[in-house]
Structure formats: structure tokens, C-alpha cells
Amino acid sequence: MKKTLVITGGAGFIGSHLCERFLSEGLRVICMDNFITSDKENIRHLFRNNNFKFVEHNVTKYINVAGKVDYVLHFASLASPEDYLKYPIQTLKVGSLGTHNALGLAKEKKAVFMIASTSEVYGDPLIHPQPESYWGNVNPIGVRGCYDESKRFAEAITMAYHRIHKIDTRIVRIFNTYGPRMRMHDGRVVPNFIYQVLHNKPLTVFGKGTQTRSFCYIDDLVEGIHRFLFSNINEPLNLGNPGEFSVMQLAKLVLKLTGSKNKIIFKNLPQDDPKQRQPDISKAKKLLKWEPKIPLETGLQKTVNWFKS
Ligand code: NAD
Ligand code: UDP
């Protein structure tokens, strides 16, 4: 019998790559999305696969899936700061009600459950790099609070279902990931800079550009998620690339790779923008024998090529 996997947010950037990976291994994939931040283009090529089924659904409403389900992956969320500033209530709902519904489905089907959590649970971190044991520094009432707290709630309810209902759960704390199929106007820094370079616009660096992020290429993340899902680890795991770069370094790298002479301009730093971020991945290295392989330059080049085409 083929295993069946349900993925919410499956038409999004990370979700569509996961659909592809699990289909390539012969699983049946049921992808659920309401296209609030994506469109059918990301998954159009999957419709010819008989093991792929798409359901248009807002997962903050009851989730109904007929038949057996072995894995439930809850990846639906607003994910870019620009998106969750625009839709704060939907962000809170998909992280709370959506996670509750997805857990309910996993409980009903006795399925393994995975939640896409985030480095944002650490907020503007006071510990560097961030290990899973760090509880974070989050402003609950700031403009990013809707996202950070929705994910912190999602982690809490996931652990409650694990403890009370004995659901086999996985909490993956994803650090900034980039690659093909990000939306050009998604607002996140990598697609923004690439869009600006390709359209001869100045690169917009927020603040002084000294804030840091650690950027992971999508293929590395997918491999880590795959290993984690098929492990038996119920504790949260950080997945990301520990290579840390300032936003200014990123801007200069994008200019160098594209041979562009575009200007860099400075804009106000958004409220509560974390000053630094780097995953401590010792746990994933030890437990999953996983670490990212694709350096930033290589990943950025692949992403630029995809955006060009
Ligand atoms: P994305 O915006 O491309 O994908 C999210 C998908 O969820 C979209 O297709 C959107 O339409 C869908 N969605 C949102 N609300 C929904 C709802 N109520 N019902 C059904 N579908 C809904 O973003 P992404 O980068 O692919 O992020 C995927 C997941 O990974 C998210 O949970 C995000 O919080 C998490 N994450 C991503 C990153 C990253 O760097 N890309 C980092 C940390 C965490
Ligand atoms: N950023 C920037 N210019 C842009 C978009 C983002 O300087 O055009 C900065 C942003 O302020 C943050 C970093 O880049 O410090 C990463 O932002 P992103 O939106 O990608 O994700 P975050 O890690 O903040 O969730």
C-alpha cells in the first residue's frame, strides 16, 4: 500500500518542492492550499502525476480528507514579513486554528504530524547562534508578533497533542530559506534584491544593512525535512545554513553575481527586525546526519537563473 501524505500550504515555495520530493519517492500526495500567497503555477507540472491530488481549501476551516493518511505536514502560513503585516489576522488564524485542524486530522488518521515552525520563535535573539534550548526574545504586541506568536502557539499545541493524544510529532524550526518558486514580489530579501537587479532598480537595504541572516538553499532544506520526517525525533530541530551574512554583504553578492552596477539605497529598518540570526544545527547534524551543502553563492546563482527564465 502506498503511503499518503497531506501537506497544507503545498502550493507555496517550500510546499511545492516537498510535494515534488515525496511524489518522486512514490508517495500519494494531497496538497491543500487557498492560494493566499501562491498560485497554481508552482504545482501545475504535478497534475499529470496520478499520485498527486490538489484540494483548494482554507485550513482555518475544518479539514476533511477521506481514506487513510500516514503523514500530515502543516506548512500553510503567511511567511514573508510583508505578507503577515498585510494579513495579521489570517496569520494568527492559520498558525492557531489551522494547526489545531491539521493536528485533528493527524489524530483522526493516526498519522505522523509535522509543523513548519521558524527561527522567529527566537525573536530578536539574545543568544547567538540560536540552539533549540533557547526560549527566545519576542515582542508579542509588535508588528511581527502575529507571526512569531502564531508559531509559538503552534509549537505549544503540537507538544500538547503529543503529550496528551500521543501523536508522533515533528517541529521543524526553519531559518531563512530561498530558491526557485519564491514570488518575485514576496517582499523577502532574496527575491527583492534579485527582482531589483533584473529590473534595473536600486537595491533597498533596510537600516544600515548590518543585521545578519543565515540563508539556506531550498534543496538542502528539503533533504533535512525528509530525514526529520522519517526519523523518530519528537523534539524541535533547527534546520538552516549556519553561514551568516549581513544584509549589505548579501546585496553586494547579488550585484557581483549578476555583474550589475545598480545602486544600493537605504530605507528605514522595519520595527522589531531581528539584529542577528544563525542556527545552531549541532542537533540536526548529530541526529539526522544532515548539514547543508550548497554555499550561498551557488544557491543565489541558481535562483537568479530561475528568476531570469
Ligand atoms: P509561501 O508563502 O510560499 O507558502 C505558504 C503557503 O501557505 C502559500 O501557498 C499560501 O497560499 C498557503 N496558505 C496560507 N494560509 C493558508 C490557509 N489558511 N489555508 C490554506 N493555505 C494557506 O511560504 P514558504 O516560504 O513556502 O513557507 C512555508 C512554511 O514554512 C510556512 O509555514 C512558513 O512560516 C515556514 N517557514 C518558511 C521560512 C522560509 O525562509 N521560507 C522560514 C521559516 C519558516
Ligand atoms: N531586507 C532589506 N531589504 C529588503 C527586504 C528585506 O534590507 O528589500 C532586510 C530585512 O530588514 C531583514 C532581512 O533583510 O533584516 C531579511 O528580511 P526577510 O524579509 O527576508 O526575512 P526575515 O528574516 O526578516 O523574516
Tab-separated table of C-alpha atoms in Angstrom, residues 69-288:
chain	number	residue	atom	x	y	z
A	69	VAL	CA	-3.420	9.282	5.777
A	70	ASP	CA	0.055	8.441	7.075
A	71	TYR	CA	1.655	11.893	7.312
A	72	VAL	CA	0.253	15.398	7.855
A	73	LEU	CA	2.612	18.313	7.175
A	74	HIS	CA	1.263	21.723	8.198
A	75	PHE	CA	3.166	24.287	6.099
A	76	ALA	CA	0.333	26.751	5.421
A	77	SER	CA	1.118	30.203	6.782
A	78	LEU	CA	1.820	33.720	5.679
A	79	ALA	CA	5.611	33.596	5.596
A	80	SER	CA	7.051	36.887	4.409
A	81	PRO	CA	7.081	39.907	6.785
A	82	GLU	CA	5.329	41.932	4.061
A	83	ASP	CA	2.552	39.311	3.834
A	84	TYR	CA	1.972	38.947	7.522
A	85	LEU	CA	1.927	42.720	8.007
A	86	LYS	CA	-0.807	42.825	5.372
A	87	TYR	CA	-2.768	39.851	6.767
A	88	PRO	CA	-2.059	39.701	10.539
A	89	ILE	CA	-5.375	38.070	11.444
A	90	GLN	CA	-5.091	35.352	8.774
A	91	THR	CA	-1.516	34.771	10.007
A	92	LEU	CA	-2.716	34.236	13.585
A	93	LYS	CA	-5.603	32.062	12.415
A	94	VAL	CA	-3.561	29.753	10.216
A	95	GLY	CA	-0.996	29.241	12.999
A	96	SER	CA	-3.654	28.617	15.676
A	97	LEU	CA	-6.922	27.326	14.158
A	98	GLY	CA	-5.079	25.880	11.138
A	99	THR	CA	-2.618	23.994	13.326
A	100	HIS	CA	-5.479	22.736	15.529
A	101	ASN	CA	-7.356	21.429	12.469
A	102	ALA	CA	-4.233	19.814	10.998
A	103	LEU	CA	-3.493	18.144	14.346
A	104	GLY	CA	-7.108	16.960	14.499
A	105	LEU	CA	-6.648	15.327	11.108
A	106	ALA	CA	-3.408	13.649	12.249
A	107	LYS	CA	-5.154	12.378	15.408
A	108	GLU	CA	-8.132	11.011	13.485
A	109	LYS	CA	-5.881	9.229	10.965
A	110	LYS	CA	-3.183	8.188	13.480
A	111	ALA	CA	-0.701	9.958	11.221
A	112	VAL	CA	2.736	11.441	11.901
A	113	PHE	CA	2.414	15.243	12.200
A	114	MET	CA	4.975	17.875	11.208
A	115	ILE	CA	4.656	21.625	11.837
A	116	ALA	CA	6.715	24.184	9.893
A	117	SER	CA	7.940	26.423	12.689
A	118	THR	CA	10.530	29.136	12.329
A	119	SER	CA	13.637	30.858	13.640
A	120	GLU	CA	11.198	33.672	14.519
A	121	VAL	CA	10.267	31.761	17.691
A	122	TYR	CA	13.636	33.105	18.925
A	123	GLY	CA	12.570	36.703	18.075
A	124	ASP	CA	15.421	39.213	18.264
A	125	PRO	CA	17.755	36.702	19.898
A	126	LEU	CA	19.930	37.472	22.902
A	127	ILE	CA	21.883	34.245	22.416
A	128	HIS	CA	23.986	33.647	19.331
A	129	PRO	CA	23.899	31.277	17.465
A	130	GLN	CA	20.464	30.004	18.473
A	131	PRO	CA	20.213	26.476	19.889
A	132	GLU	CA	16.832	24.735	20.248
A	133	SER	CA	17.081	25.132	24.025
A	134	TYR	CA	16.814	28.961	23.746
A	135	TRP	CA	13.313	30.265	24.622
A	136	GLY	CA	13.563	33.456	22.609
A	137	ASN	CA	13.021	37.198	22.876
A	138	VAL	CA	9.724	38.016	21.175
A	139	ASN	CA	7.603	41.178	21.340
A	140	PRO	CA	4.055	39.729	21.415
A	141	ILE	CA	2.351	43.048	20.598
A	142	GLY	CA	4.751	44.323	17.927
A	143	VAL	CA	4.019	44.109	14.201
A	144	ARG	CA	5.834	40.768	13.850
A	145	GLY	CA	4.034	39.353	16.922
A	146	CYS	CA	1.225	37.908	14.780
A	147	TYR	CA	3.678	35.586	13.051
A	148	ASP	CA	6.041	34.818	15.928
A	149	GLU	CA	3.270	34.122	18.423
A	150	SER	CA	1.220	32.084	15.932
A	151	LYS	CA	4.214	29.787	15.501
A	152	ARG	CA	4.928	29.681	19.240
A	153	PHE	CA	1.280	28.719	19.810
A	154	ALA	CA	1.572	26.130	17.010
A	155	GLU	CA	4.577	24.570	18.776
A	156	ALA	CA	2.744	24.575	22.126
A	157	ILE	CA	-0.394	22.880	20.786
A	158	THR	CA	1.742	20.383	18.873
A	159	MET	CA	3.504	19.375	22.104
A	160	ALA	CA	0.140	19.179	23.927
A	161	TYR	CA	-1.207	16.770	21.265
A	162	HIS	CA	1.997	14.791	21.546
A	163	ARG	CA	1.752	14.549	25.338
A	164	ILE	CA	-2.000	14.050	25.678
A	165	HIS	CA	-3.016	12.269	22.464
A	166	LYS	CA	0.349	10.546	21.863
A	167	ILE	CA	0.621	11.941	18.331
A	168	ASP	CA	4.008	11.299	16.751
A	169	THR	CA	5.026	14.921	16.110
A	170	ARG	CA	7.917	16.809	14.467
A	171	ILE	CA	8.621	20.526	14.996
A	172	VAL	CA	10.966	21.926	12.363
A	173	ARG	CA	12.355	25.407	13.061
A	174	ILE	CA	13.223	26.673	9.612
A	175	PHE	CA	15.769	29.502	9.170
A	176	ASN	CA	15.661	31.838	6.108
A	177	THR	CA	15.352	29.603	3.065
A	178	TYR	CA	15.427	30.775	-0.558
A	179	GLY	CA	15.343	29.404	-4.090
A	180	PRO	CA	13.250	28.962	-7.226
A	181	ARG	CA	9.465	29.477	-6.912
A	182	MET	CA	9.684	32.295	-4.400
A	183	ARG	CA	7.403	35.044	-5.604
A	184	MET	CA	9.207	37.956	-7.191
A	185	HIS	CA	7.126	40.362	-5.032
A	186	ASP	CA	7.094	38.294	-1.899
A	187	GLY	CA	8.996	41.055	-0.074
A	188	ARG	CA	11.668	38.794	1.386
A	189	VAL	CA	15.197	39.985	0.927
A	190	VAL	CA	16.490	37.450	-1.632
A	191	PRO	CA	13.660	37.778	-4.200
A	192	ASN	CA	13.584	41.550	-3.584
A	193	PHE	CA	17.274	42.024	-4.422
A	194	ILE	CA	17.108	39.722	-7.447
A	195	TYR	CA	13.983	41.466	-8.749
A	196	GLN	CA	15.615	44.866	-8.277
A	197	VAL	CA	18.782	43.812	-10.114
A	198	LEU	CA	16.857	42.293	-13.020
A	199	HIS	CA	14.659	45.400	-13.357
A	200	ASN	CA	17.437	47.969	-13.059
A	201	LYS	CA	16.156	49.333	-9.778
A	202	PRO	CA	18.301	50.294	-6.779
A	203	LEU	CA	18.709	47.596	-4.126
A	204	THR	CA	16.773	48.551	-0.969
A	205	VAL	CA	18.803	47.848	2.151
A	206	PHE	CA	16.800	48.329	5.346
A	207	GLY	CA	18.584	50.087	8.218
A	208	LYS	CA	22.373	50.125	7.833
A	209	GLY	CA	22.395	46.589	6.454
A	210	THR	CA	24.445	45.335	9.407
A	211	GLN	CA	21.686	42.949	10.553
A	212	THR	CA	22.547	39.347	9.723
A	213	ARG	CA	20.696	36.329	8.380
A	214	SER	CA	21.760	32.781	7.515
A	215	PHE	CA	20.429	31.682	4.136
A	216	CYS	CA	19.682	28.061	3.275
A	217	TYR	CA	19.126	26.833	-0.297
A	218	ILE	CA	15.806	25.020	-0.759
A	219	ASP	CA	17.328	21.637	-1.800
A	220	ASP	CA	19.286	21.426	1.454
A	221	LEU	CA	16.178	22.233	3.498
A	222	VAL	CA	14.069	19.628	1.655
A	223	GLU	CA	16.697	16.966	2.393
A	224	GLY	CA	16.699	17.910	6.100
A	225	ILE	CA	12.895	17.863	6.319
A	226	HIS	CA	12.807	14.487	4.588
A	227	ARG	CA	15.276	12.970	7.057
A	228	PHE	CA	13.460	14.518	10.028
A	229	LEU	CA	10.012	13.313	8.933
A	230	PHE	CA	11.198	9.710	8.605
A	231	SER	CA	13.112	9.793	11.902
A	232	ASN	CA	11.555	9.183	15.298
A	233	ILE	CA	12.539	12.518	16.852
A	234	ASN	CA	9.806	14.430	18.698
A	235	GLU	CA	11.938	17.344	19.938
A	236	PRO	CA	12.158	20.571	17.885
A	237	LEU	CA	15.023	20.754	15.398
A	238	ASN	CA	16.638	23.786	13.773
A	239	LEU	CA	17.171	23.419	10.023
A	240	GLY	CA	19.128	26.111	8.225
A	241	ASN	CA	22.517	27.043	6.872
A	242	PRO	CA	24.864	28.400	9.570
A	243	GLY	CA	26.727	30.600	7.044
A	244	GLU	CA	25.914	34.086	8.384
A	245	PHE	CA	25.886	37.227	6.211
A	246	SER	CA	24.902	40.829	6.777
A	247	VAL	CA	22.175	42.188	4.514
A	248	MET	CA	24.774	44.537	2.998
A	249	GLN	CA	27.040	41.567	2.176
A	250	LEU	CA	24.071	39.872	0.528
A	251	ALA	CA	23.306	42.963	-1.567
A	252	LYS	CA	26.932	43.175	-2.751
A	253	LEU	CA	26.992	39.453	-3.558
A	254	VAL	CA	23.852	39.731	-5.688
A	255	LEU	CA	25.443	42.680	-7.557
A	256	LYS	CA	28.680	40.729	-8.074
A	257	LEU	CA	26.974	37.555	-9.316
A	258	THR	CA	24.849	39.437	-11.818
A	259	GLY	CA	27.589	41.858	-12.882
A	260	SER	CA	25.168	44.658	-12.070
A	261	LYS	CA	26.148	48.261	-11.345
A	262	ASN	CA	22.810	49.131	-9.699
A	263	LYS	CA	22.935	51.472	-6.730
A	264	ILE	CA	22.244	50.467	-3.140
A	265	ILE	CA	19.806	52.757	-1.278
A	266	PHE	CA	18.887	52.724	2.406
A	267	LYS	CA	15.352	52.534	3.811
A	268	ASN	CA	14.048	52.528	7.382
A	269	LEU	CA	14.597	49.370	9.359
A	270	PRO	CA	11.193	47.727	9.991
A	271	GLN	CA	10.027	47.521	13.628
A	272	ASP	CA	11.462	44.609	15.671
A	273	ASP	CA	13.680	43.447	12.782
A	274	PRO	CA	15.989	40.862	14.408
A	275	LYS	CA	19.620	42.071	14.524
A	276	GLN	CA	21.237	38.696	14.044
A	277	ARG	CA	20.264	35.174	13.241
A	278	GLN	CA	22.271	31.987	12.892
A	279	PRO	CA	21.085	28.454	13.533
A	280	ASP	CA	22.977	26.162	15.840
A	281	ILE	CA	22.486	22.936	13.880
A	282	SER	CA	24.533	20.597	16.085
A	283	LYS	CA	21.386	18.635	16.971
A	284	ALA	CA	20.339	18.073	13.342
A	285	LYS	CA	23.922	17.172	12.431
A	286	LYS	CA	24.063	14.560	15.162
A	287	LEU	CA	20.546	13.142	14.965
A	288	LEU	CA	19.872	13.346	11.216
